[in-house]
Amino acid sequence: MDVHVQRPIPITFEMVAKAYQKVKQGGKAAGVDGQSWQSFEKQGVERQLYLIWNRMSSGSYFPQAVREKEIPKKNGKKRKLGIPTLRDRIAQEVVRAYMEKQVDHLFSEHSYGYRPLKSSHAALEEVRQNCLDYDWVVDMDISKFFDEINHELLLQAVSHVFSERWVGMYVQRWLEMKIEREDGSQYARNGKGTPQGGVISPLLANMFLHYALDLWLTEHFPTVRFVRYADDVVIHCATEAEAQQVLQAVKTRLESLHLRLNEEKTRIVYCKDYLRKGDHVHVQFDFLGFSFRPRPVQSRWRADTWFTAYIPAISKDNQAKIRAAIRDTVNWQNTHQELRDIAEALNAQLRGWINYFGWHGSGSLRQLTVYLDRKLIKWTCRKHKCRYRAATELMLSHVRRTPRLFYHWQPRYTLFFVKELTRAV
């Protein structure tokens, strides 16, 4: 097969091969064709990639429908994910990578979601610093953004940046893909929405909100600061009056773009600390899994002195999710398993939780590791039919012999088991 033939669209076989390597590292869920990565590779990877390249470079690539999957939200409602086929994911990654190289440098420095060299921790750090300088926050929630984003306006943004007609052509085809329900029936998008789960969707969302919100805020409210991670936005204001003015202006702006704010989740928040007097109905907001609110902090210079600071820590919702995962991942009634089996089941999740939520507010995270260690002690009681004190001594010996068995076990954590021994007396 000749992969060096000149084609009307400048997509190379190397671009498709690189996209395949990138996409394969992501989700494994099958699309409407039911094809898995194993099935894809059995048919010959090079042959499959050649077919994708051949069609994309000639302009004859048309995507299949997106498989709809509903996942529960914490409020009891369900969120709809769109799962493209493996071939469509590879094709989307080809165009996404091409677009990103040309558009990313245009985006605001305050936009963090799904961008190279940008991270959620960097976004959180900017929010933390802004809370020190600004007393008020507009905590925004755009209602059903990925379901309501307007195709015509989005394609205008794409054509504004990309003169290549083939880029807009493929973006339009992906926007117009039909959705297939679990019962096999299909429906059209009717000019709005981009599937959450699509490879190219985050970049398209960033493009839309760059022009819809980021540039607009910079031009009309140059004195405020904002941080955006995909469709999660917080705006920092100096006064309550300014916050109210900004909120009303943002509502009007979004309505003109066929979007709206979720009134139940959008609020003005007062960043109350020991220097900021007065009260307000809202003094807490959540951003990227962390809760920003007033918390007692011990002085660095005087151990007996405490003050109130406005700082982040893992949110209560995420604490509850982690506790539930610890309970559900391991069968704590199974006394035939070994301690190493439990460690193998939990360590990948522990690594992720600690590396992410350990960024700030380690005290709240420590409570979760204490919860796990107590579960381990109670499991040891059942396994060895011993009392709590004896089980604690046994676990302490495990910590000393194999401090790397569990990801959260480090030398300083032996203090917990010493305290538990004291408590058990």
Tab-separated table of C-alpha atoms in Angstrom:
chain	number	residue	atom	x	y	z
A	1	MET	CA	0.000	0.000	0.000
A	2	ASP	CA	1.353	3.395	-0.984
A	3	VAL	CA	0.888	5.905	1.834
A	4	HIS	CA	2.831	8.655	0.049
A	5	VAL	CA	0.263	9.361	-2.664
A	6	GLN	CA	-0.678	13.037	-2.977
A	7	ARG	CA	-4.256	13.564	-1.783
A	8	PRO	CA	-6.633	16.555	-1.957
A	9	ILE	CA	-6.703	16.830	1.851
A	10	PRO	CA	-3.286	17.145	3.588
A	11	ILE	CA	-3.821	14.277	6.036
A	12	THR	CA	-0.905	11.851	6.093
A	13	PHE	CA	-0.789	8.201	7.104
A	14	GLU	CA	1.632	9.187	9.893
A	15	MET	CA	-1.011	11.508	11.354
A	16	VAL	CA	-3.510	8.636	11.435
A	17	ALA	CA	-0.980	6.239	12.997
A	18	LYS	CA	-0.107	8.780	15.697
A	19	ALA	CA	-3.813	9.369	16.404
A	20	TYR	CA	-4.333	5.617	16.802
A	21	GLN	CA	-1.551	5.406	19.412
A	22	LYS	CA	-3.040	8.351	21.320
A	23	VAL	CA	-6.669	7.173	21.244
A	24	LYS	CA	-5.811	3.603	22.188
A	25	GLN	CA	-4.580	4.859	25.581
A	26	GLY	CA	-8.068	6.212	26.354
A	27	GLY	CA	-11.475	4.607	26.800
A	28	LYS	CA	-12.145	1.041	25.746
A	29	ALA	CA	-15.948	1.239	25.411
A	30	ALA	CA	-17.246	0.143	22.008
A	31	GLY	CA	-19.392	2.302	19.743
A	32	VAL	CA	-22.524	1.362	17.804
A	33	ASP	CA	-20.602	-1.223	15.748
A	34	GLY	CA	-19.598	-3.099	18.902
A	35	GLN	CA	-15.967	-3.252	17.782
A	36	SER	CA	-13.309	-3.594	20.506
A	37	TRP	CA	-9.597	-2.837	20.214
A	38	GLN	CA	-8.909	-6.583	20.084
A	39	SER	CA	-11.253	-6.954	17.120
A	40	PHE	CA	-9.777	-3.858	15.468
A	41	GLU	CA	-6.256	-5.259	15.753
A	42	LYS	CA	-7.243	-8.765	14.595
A	43	GLN	CA	-8.261	-7.293	11.254
A	44	GLY	CA	-4.766	-5.814	10.885
A	45	VAL	CA	-3.869	-2.430	12.369
A	46	GLU	CA	-1.997	-1.167	9.308
A	47	ARG	CA	-4.841	-2.162	6.997
A	48	GLN	CA	-7.448	-0.503	9.233
A	49	LEU	CA	-5.432	2.709	9.531
A	50	TYR	CA	-4.877	2.747	5.766
A	51	LEU	CA	-8.645	2.616	5.179
A	52	ILE	CA	-9.199	5.525	7.579
A	53	TRP	CA	-6.401	7.551	5.983
A	54	ASN	CA	-7.566	6.785	2.455
A	55	ARG	CA	-11.088	8.013	3.167
A	56	MET	CA	-10.098	11.027	5.253
A	57	SER	CA	-7.499	12.286	2.799
A	58	SER	CA	-9.970	11.988	-0.091
A	59	GLY	CA	-12.833	13.678	1.772
A	60	SER	CA	-15.004	10.558	1.672
A	61	TYR	CA	-14.900	9.735	5.381
A	62	PHE	CA	-18.349	9.763	6.996
A	63	PRO	CA	-18.784	8.934	10.701
A	64	GLN	CA	-21.221	6.434	12.130
A	65	ALA	CA	-23.851	7.215	14.759
A	66	VAL	CA	-22.773	7.807	18.362
A	67	ARG	CA	-23.822	5.293	21.008
A	68	GLU	CA	-25.698	7.005	23.835
A	69	LYS	CA	-24.948	5.976	27.397
A	70	GLU	CA	-26.557	7.489	30.477
A	71	ILE	CA	-24.578	7.785	33.695
A	72	PRO	CA	-26.061	8.896	37.029
A	73	LYS	CA	-25.292	12.321	38.483
A	74	LYS	CA	-25.074	13.119	42.186
A	75	ASN	CA	-28.423	14.984	42.069
A	76	GLY	CA	-30.213	11.814	40.947
A	77	LYS	CA	-30.497	12.886	37.313
A	78	LYS	CA	-28.589	11.319	34.437
A	79	ARG	CA	-25.951	12.696	32.106
A	80	LYS	CA	-25.780	11.509	28.524
A	81	LEU	CA	-22.419	10.438	27.115
A	82	GLY	CA	-21.835	9.905	23.417
A	83	ILE	CA	-19.453	7.070	22.556
A	84	PRO	CA	-18.117	7.142	18.968
A	85	THR	CA	-16.784	4.045	17.224
A	86	LEU	CA	-13.053	3.344	17.435
A	87	ARG	CA	-12.561	4.458	13.828
A	88	ASP	CA	-14.373	7.722	14.502
A	89	ARG	CA	-12.246	8.341	17.598
A	90	ILE	CA	-9.078	7.924	15.529
A	91	ALA	CA	-10.424	10.210	12.810
A	92	GLN	CA	-11.467	12.847	15.344
A	93	GLU	CA	-8.026	12.732	16.959
A	94	VAL	CA	-6.392	13.370	13.569
A	95	VAL	CA	-8.390	16.565	13.074
A	96	ARG	CA	-8.217	17.566	16.755
A	97	ALA	CA	-4.412	17.395	16.777
A	98	TYR	CA	-4.233	19.369	13.522
A	99	MET	CA	-6.578	22.054	14.876
A	100	GLU	CA	-4.923	22.283	18.285
A	101	LYS	CA	-1.552	23.232	16.811
A	102	GLN	CA	-3.105	26.242	15.106
A	103	VAL	CA	-5.652	27.393	17.665
A	104	ASP	CA	-4.267	26.730	21.144
A	105	HIS	CA	-2.006	29.796	21.203
A	106	LEU	CA	-5.087	31.976	20.647
A	107	PHE	CA	-6.770	30.829	23.854
A	108	SER	CA	-6.702	32.834	27.064
A	109	GLU	CA	-4.030	32.107	29.655
A	110	HIS	CA	-6.926	31.712	32.116
A	111	SER	CA	-8.397	28.782	30.155
A	112	TYR	CA	-7.053	25.462	31.444
A	113	GLY	CA	-9.243	22.549	30.406
A	114	TYR	CA	-7.960	19.971	27.895
A	115	ARG	CA	-4.982	22.033	26.787
A	116	PRO	CA	-1.306	21.073	26.402
A	117	LEU	CA	0.947	22.201	29.271
A	118	LYS	CA	-2.125	23.196	31.307
A	119	SER	CA	-3.383	21.326	34.372
A	120	SER	CA	-6.267	21.299	36.798
A	121	HIS	CA	-3.861	22.003	39.664
A	122	ALA	CA	-2.651	25.136	37.873
A	123	ALA	CA	-6.268	26.257	37.485
A	124	LEU	CA	-6.936	25.590	41.167
A	125	GLU	CA	-3.823	27.504	42.187
A	126	GLU	CA	-4.910	30.547	40.181
A	127	VAL	CA	-8.345	30.404	41.809
A	128	ARG	CA	-6.707	30.162	45.253
A	129	GLN	CA	-4.523	33.204	44.563
A	130	ASN	CA	-7.466	35.164	43.175
A	131	CYS	CA	-9.451	34.484	46.349
A	132	LEU	CA	-6.697	36.220	48.303
A	133	ASP	CA	-6.975	39.355	46.148
A	134	TYR	CA	-10.716	39.500	45.408
A	135	ASP	CA	-13.511	39.329	47.991
A	136	TRP	CA	-16.282	38.018	45.745
A	137	VAL	CA	-16.747	35.127	43.323
A	138	VAL	CA	-19.368	34.487	40.668
A	139	ASP	CA	-19.653	30.690	40.711
A	140	MET	CA	-21.158	29.829	37.316
A	141	ASP	CA	-22.750	26.692	35.966
A	142	ILE	CA	-23.760	26.669	32.292
A	143	SER	CA	-26.828	24.492	31.957
A	144	LYS	CA	-26.351	21.458	29.656
A	145	PHE	CA	-23.569	23.204	27.749
A	146	PHE	CA	-22.465	20.211	25.660
A	147	ASP	CA	-26.104	19.418	24.826
A	148	GLU	CA	-27.060	22.985	23.896
A	149	ILE	CA	-23.998	24.374	22.080
A	150	ASN	CA	-25.211	25.901	18.805
A	151	HIS	CA	-23.808	24.286	15.644
A	152	GLU	CA	-24.081	27.382	13.452
A	153	LEU	CA	-22.201	29.576	15.924
A	154	LEU	CA	-19.592	26.885	16.538
A	155	LEU	CA	-18.944	26.429	12.828
A	156	GLN	CA	-18.578	30.208	12.516
A	157	ALA	CA	-15.834	30.073	15.150
A	158	VAL	CA	-14.125	27.199	13.281
A	159	SER	CA	-14.257	29.014	9.936
A	160	HIS	CA	-12.962	32.192	11.608
A	161	VAL	CA	-9.738	30.421	12.593
A	162	PHE	CA	-9.349	27.801	9.834
A	163	SER	CA	-9.419	28.748	6.183
A	164	GLU	CA	-9.197	25.078	5.137
A	165	ARG	CA	-12.665	24.003	4.063
A	166	TRP	CA	-11.993	20.350	4.918
A	167	VAL	CA	-11.597	21.182	8.630
A	168	GLY	CA	-15.056	22.722	8.793
A	169	MET	CA	-16.438	19.892	6.659
A	170	TYR	CA	-15.315	17.175	9.059
A	171	VAL	CA	-16.318	19.156	12.142
A	172	GLN	CA	-19.788	19.600	10.658
A	173	ARG	CA	-20.088	15.880	9.906
A	174	TRP	CA	-19.223	15.012	13.503
A	175	LEU	CA	-21.651	17.578	14.844
A	176	GLU	CA	-24.419	16.120	12.687
A	177	MET	CA	-23.828	12.497	13.676
A	178	LYS	CA	-27.017	10.814	14.808
A	179	ILE	CA	-27.395	9.451	18.332
A	180	GLU	CA	-28.330	5.828	18.894
A	181	ARG	CA	-30.278	5.020	22.054
A	182	GLU	CA	-29.896	1.788	24.004
A	183	ASP	CA	-33.009	0.389	22.297
A	184	GLY	CA	-31.401	0.884	18.865
A	185	SER	CA	-33.518	3.850	17.768
A	186	GLN	CA	-31.736	6.941	16.482
A	187	TYR	CA	-32.401	10.664	16.626
A	188	ALA	CA	-30.810	13.784	15.160
A	189	ARG	CA	-29.225	16.676	17.058
A	190	ASN	CA	-31.273	19.336	15.261
A	191	GLY	CA	-28.514	21.928	15.108
A	192	LYS	CA	-27.213	21.811	18.660
A	193	GLY	CA	-25.005	19.746	20.949
A	194	THR	CA	-21.712	17.942	20.736
A	195	PRO	CA	-21.302	14.551	22.430
A	196	GLN	CA	-19.539	14.384	25.782
A	197	GLY	CA	-17.189	11.526	25.115
A	198	GLY	CA	-16.193	12.631	21.637
A	199	VAL	CA	-12.442	13.115	21.192
A	200	ILE	CA	-12.832	16.464	19.464
A	201	SER	CA	-15.618	17.824	21.718
A	202	PRO	CA	-13.368	19.462	24.386
A	203	LEU	CA	-11.430	21.425	21.762
A	204	LEU	CA	-14.649	22.577	20.085
A	205	ALA	CA	-16.024	23.619	23.487
A	206	ASN	CA	-12.862	25.622	24.175
A	207	MET	CA	-13.150	27.353	20.804
A	208	PHE	CA	-16.786	28.245	21.387
A	209	LEU	CA	-16.264	29.583	24.915
A	210	HIS	CA	-13.103	31.431	23.915
A	211	TYR	CA	-15.154	33.673	21.660
A	212	ALA	CA	-18.408	33.491	23.616
A	213	LEU	CA	-16.990	34.240	27.075
A	214	ASP	CA	-13.221	34.634	27.477
A	215	LEU	CA	-12.660	37.423	24.949
A	216	TRP	CA	-15.956	39.033	25.891
A	217	LEU	CA	-15.075	39.167	29.607
A	218	THR	CA	-11.621	40.554	28.838
A	219	GLU	CA	-13.107	43.308	26.698
A	220	HIS	CA	-16.153	44.298	28.780
A	221	PHE	CA	-14.876	43.622	32.329
A	222	PRO	CA	-11.102	44.122	32.256
A	223	THR	CA	-10.893	44.629	36.049
A	224	VAL	CA	-12.212	41.188	36.987
A	225	ARG	CA	-10.337	37.903	36.852
A	226	PHE	CA	-11.704	34.606	35.669
A	227	VAL	CA	-10.583	30.983	35.520
A	228	ARG	CA	-12.174	28.526	33.116
A	229	TYR	CA	-11.727	24.769	32.898
A	230	ALA	CA	-13.820	23.612	29.928
A	231	ASP	CA	-17.340	24.781	30.866
A	232	ASP	CA	-16.551	25.282	34.590
A	233	VAL	CA	-16.073	29.014	35.191
A	234	VAL	CA	-15.399	31.175	38.246
A	235	ILE	CA	-15.196	34.969	38.024
A	236	HIS	CA	-13.471	37.004	40.756
A	237	CYS	CA	-14.783	40.476	41.563
A	238	ALA	CA	-13.734	43.234	43.968
A	239	THR	CA	-17.228	44.105	45.277
A	240	GLU	CA	-20.632	42.495	45.593
A	241	ALA	CA	-22.121	45.147	43.314
A	242	GLU	CA	-19.569	44.322	40.632
A	243	ALA	CA	-20.294	40.612	41.017
A	244	GLN	CA	-24.024	41.211	40.533
A	245	GLN	CA	-23.351	43.370	37.477
A	246	VAL	CA	-21.075	40.737	35.931
A	247	LEU	CA	-23.529	37.922	36.645
A	248	GLN	CA	-26.412	39.746	34.983
A	249	ALA	CA	-24.259	40.650	31.972
A	250	VAL	CA	-23.065	37.027	31.582
A	251	LYS	CA	-26.683	35.802	31.682
A	252	THR	CA	-27.608	38.186	28.868
A	253	ARG	CA	-24.527	37.269	26.881
A	254	LEU	CA	-25.156	33.527	27.094
A	255	GLU	CA	-28.836	33.891	26.235
A	256	SER	CA	-27.833	35.704	23.044
A	257	LEU	CA	-25.800	32.596	22.178
A	258	HIS	CA	-28.676	30.159	22.918
A	259	LEU	CA	-27.219	29.117	26.281
A	260	ARG	CA	-28.351	29.723	29.843
A	261	LEU	CA	-27.070	29.500	33.384
A	262	ASN	CA	-28.268	26.863	35.824
A	263	GLU	CA	-29.949	29.140	38.386
A	264	GLU	CA	-29.779	26.516	41.149
A	265	LYS	CA	-26.018	26.104	40.879
A	266	THR	CA	-25.012	29.665	39.967
A	267	ARG	CA	-24.383	31.982	42.918
A	268	ILE	CA	-22.402	34.921	44.224
A	269	VAL	CA	-19.989	33.827	46.960
A	270	TYR	CA	-18.238	35.881	49.657
A	271	CYS	CA	-14.629	34.778	50.272
A	272	LYS	CA	-14.837	35.320	54.011
A	273	ASP	CA	-11.692	35.130	56.138
A	274	TYR	CA	-10.339	36.731	59.339
A	275	LEU	CA	-9.871	40.087	57.577
A	276	ARG	CA	-13.197	40.174	55.749
A	277	LYS	CA	-16.041	41.115	58.068
A	278	GLY	CA	-19.744	40.733	57.537
A	279	ASP	CA	-21.872	37.804	56.482
A	280	HIS	CA	-23.334	36.499	53.251
A	281	VAL	CA	-25.698	33.658	52.436
A	282	HIS	CA	-23.006	31.880	50.364
A	283	VAL	CA	-19.410	31.549	51.562
A	284	GLN	CA	-18.425	28.356	49.724
A	285	PHE	CA	-18.020	27.223	46.125
A	286	ASP	CA	-16.744	24.026	44.512
A	287	PHE	CA	-14.287	23.875	41.640
A	288	LEU	CA	-12.676	20.775	40.099
A	289	GLY	CA	-13.444	18.556	43.084
A	290	PHE	CA	-12.288	21.030	45.757
A	291	SER	CA	-14.385	23.169	48.104
A	292	PHE	CA	-13.207	26.722	48.720
A	293	ARG	CA	-14.518	28.019	52.066
A	294	PRO	CA	-13.452	29.557	55.396
A	295	ARG	CA	-11.317	27.102	57.405
A	296	PRO	CA	-9.354	27.325	60.663
A	297	VAL	CA	-5.601	27.475	60.068
A	298	GLN	CA	-2.801	27.255	62.604
A	299	SER	CA	-0.290	30.099	62.595
A	300	ARG	CA	3.184	29.232	61.315
A	301	TRP	CA	4.795	31.416	63.946
A	302	ARG	CA	2.683	30.653	67.029
A	303	ALA	CA	1.443	27.112	67.601
A	304	ASP	CA	-1.292	28.264	69.980
A	305	THR	CA	-2.748	30.771	67.488
A	306	TRP	CA	-5.412	29.956	64.943
A	307	PHE	CA	-7.095	32.158	62.347
A	308	THR	CA	-9.693	31.790	59.583
A	309	ALA	CA	-8.402	31.504	56.025
A	310	TYR	CA	-10.274	31.041	52.747
A	311	ILE	CA	-8.643	27.925	51.351
A	312	PRO	CA	-9.518	24.793	49.328
A	313	ALA	CA	-9.733	21.147	50.359
A	314	ILE	CA	-11.322	18.037	48.904
A	315	SER	CA	-15.101	18.505	48.685
A	316	LYS	CA	-17.535	16.514	50.814
A	317	ASP	CA	-19.025	14.914	47.697
A	318	ASN	CA	-15.630	13.554	46.695
A	319	GLN	CA	-14.899	12.419	50.240
A	320	ALA	CA	-18.126	10.417	50.140
A	321	LYS	CA	-17.219	8.967	46.712
A	322	ILE	CA	-13.817	7.842	47.969
A	323	ARG	CA	-15.298	6.218	51.073
A	324	ALA	CA	-17.824	4.425	48.872
A	325	ALA	CA	-15.061	3.250	46.524
A	326	ILE	CA	-13.047	1.904	49.468
A	327	ARG	CA	-16.119	0.025	50.708
A	328	ASP	CA	-17.121	-1.334	47.310
A	329	THR	CA	-13.766	-2.166	45.708
A	330	VAL	CA	-12.857	-4.684	48.414
A	331	ASN	CA	-15.016	-7.431	49.864
A	332	TRP	CA	-14.239	-6.658	53.492
A	333	GLN	CA	-16.090	-9.770	54.681
A	334	ASN	CA	-13.733	-12.053	52.746
A	335	THR	CA	-11.160	-13.269	55.234
A	336	HIS	CA	-9.576	-15.728	52.793
A	337	GLN	CA	-7.904	-12.952	50.826
A	338	GLU	CA	-4.481	-11.657	51.839
A	339	LEU	CA	-3.429	-8.120	52.699
A	340	ARG	CA	-1.487	-7.939	49.427
A	341	ASP	CA	-4.707	-8.688	47.502
A	342	ILE	CA	-6.388	-5.675	49.113
A	343	ALA	CA	-3.383	-3.494	48.328
A	344	GLU	CA	-3.424	-4.556	44.671
A	345	ALA	CA	-7.138	-3.772	44.435
A	346	LEU	CA	-6.816	-0.277	45.949
A	347	ASN	CA	-3.357	1.074	45.124
A	348	ALA	CA	-4.131	2.459	41.657
A	349	GLN	CA	-7.073	4.428	43.050
A	350	LEU	CA	-5.098	5.503	46.128
A	351	ARG	CA	-2.331	6.849	43.905
A	352	GLY	CA	-4.821	8.881	41.886
A	353	TRP	CA	-6.650	10.273	44.937
A	354	ILE	CA	-3.498	11.236	46.803
A	355	ASN	CA	-1.725	12.758	43.802
A	356	TYR	CA	-4.778	14.855	42.903
A	357	PHE	CA	-6.487	15.746	46.179
A	358	GLY	CA	-3.218	15.961	48.085
A	359	TRP	CA	-2.510	19.220	46.241
A	360	HIS	CA	-4.111	21.239	49.049
A	361	GLY	CA	-5.966	20.523	52.250
A	362	SER	CA	-4.096	17.322	53.109
A	363	GLY	CA	-5.880	17.165	56.487
A	364	SER	CA	-9.188	16.269	54.835
A	365	LEU	CA	-7.464	13.671	52.678
A	366	ARG	CA	-5.734	12.261	55.740
A	367	GLN	CA	-9.144	11.539	57.259
A	368	LEU	CA	-9.845	9.262	54.291
A	369	THR	CA	-6.602	7.325	54.680
A	370	VAL	CA	-7.415	6.943	58.386
A	371	TYR	CA	-10.806	5.563	57.333
A	372	LEU	CA	-9.038	2.995	55.137
A	373	ASP	CA	-6.581	2.018	57.856
A	374	ARG	CA	-9.423	1.413	60.303
A	375	LYS	CA	-11.153	-0.752	57.714
A	376	LEU	CA	-7.909	-2.729	57.455
A	377	ILE	CA	-7.730	-3.148	61.233
A	378	LYS	CA	-11.334	-4.365	61.456
A	379	TRP	CA	-10.733	-6.774	58.563
A	380	THR	CA	-7.673	-8.079	60.428
A	381	CYS	CA	-9.820	-8.614	63.525
A	382	ARG	CA	-12.135	-10.849	61.502
A	383	LYS	CA	-9.380	-12.674	59.640
A	384	HIS	CA	-7.307	-13.524	62.712
A	385	LYS	CA	-10.192	-13.580	65.200
A	386	CYS	CA	-8.395	-11.164	67.506
A	387	ARG	CA	-9.209	-7.983	69.392
A	388	TYR	CA	-8.776	-4.478	68.028
A	389	ARG	CA	-5.518	-3.849	69.906
A	390	ALA	CA	-3.909	-7.054	68.649
A	391	ALA	CA	-5.066	-6.300	65.095
A	392	THR	CA	-3.576	-2.810	65.338
A	393	GLU	CA	-0.246	-4.215	66.540
A	394	LEU	CA	-0.270	-6.669	63.642
A	395	MET	CA	-0.987	-3.894	61.117
A	396	LEU	CA	1.774	-1.753	62.658
A	397	SER	CA	4.223	-4.587	62.108
A	398	HIS	CA	3.108	-4.800	58.461
A	399	VAL	CA	3.708	-1.067	58.033
A	400	ARG	CA	7.223	-1.358	59.454
A	401	ARG	CA	8.129	-4.424	57.362
A	402	THR	CA	6.494	-3.375	54.084
A	403	PRO	CA	5.985	0.415	54.154
A	404	ARG	CA	5.327	0.469	50.380
A	405	LEU	CA	2.623	-2.195	50.391
A	406	PHE	CA	-0.129	0.443	50.346
A	407	TYR	CA	0.454	3.667	48.445
A	408	HIS	CA	-0.491	5.815	51.450
A	409	TRP	CA	1.799	3.965	53.876
A	410	GLN	CA	4.857	6.044	54.660
A	411	PRO	CA	7.019	6.164	57.808
A	412	ARG	CA	5.029	9.045	59.285
A	413	TYR	CA	1.838	7.003	59.006
A	414	THR	CA	3.006	4.613	61.724
A	415	LEU	CA	1.916	7.367	64.107
A	416	PHE	CA	-1.701	6.505	63.296
A	417	PHE	CA	-1.309	2.919	64.442
A	418	VAL	CA	0.485	4.046	67.617
A	419	LYS	CA	-2.487	6.303	68.371
A	420	GLU	CA	-4.865	3.426	67.667
A	421	LEU	CA	-2.947	1.243	70.104
A	422	THR	CA	-3.343	3.940	72.772
A	423	ARG	CA	-7.051	4.245	71.956
A	424	ALA	CA	-7.519	0.469	72.217
A	425	VAL	CA	-6.148	0.243	75.750
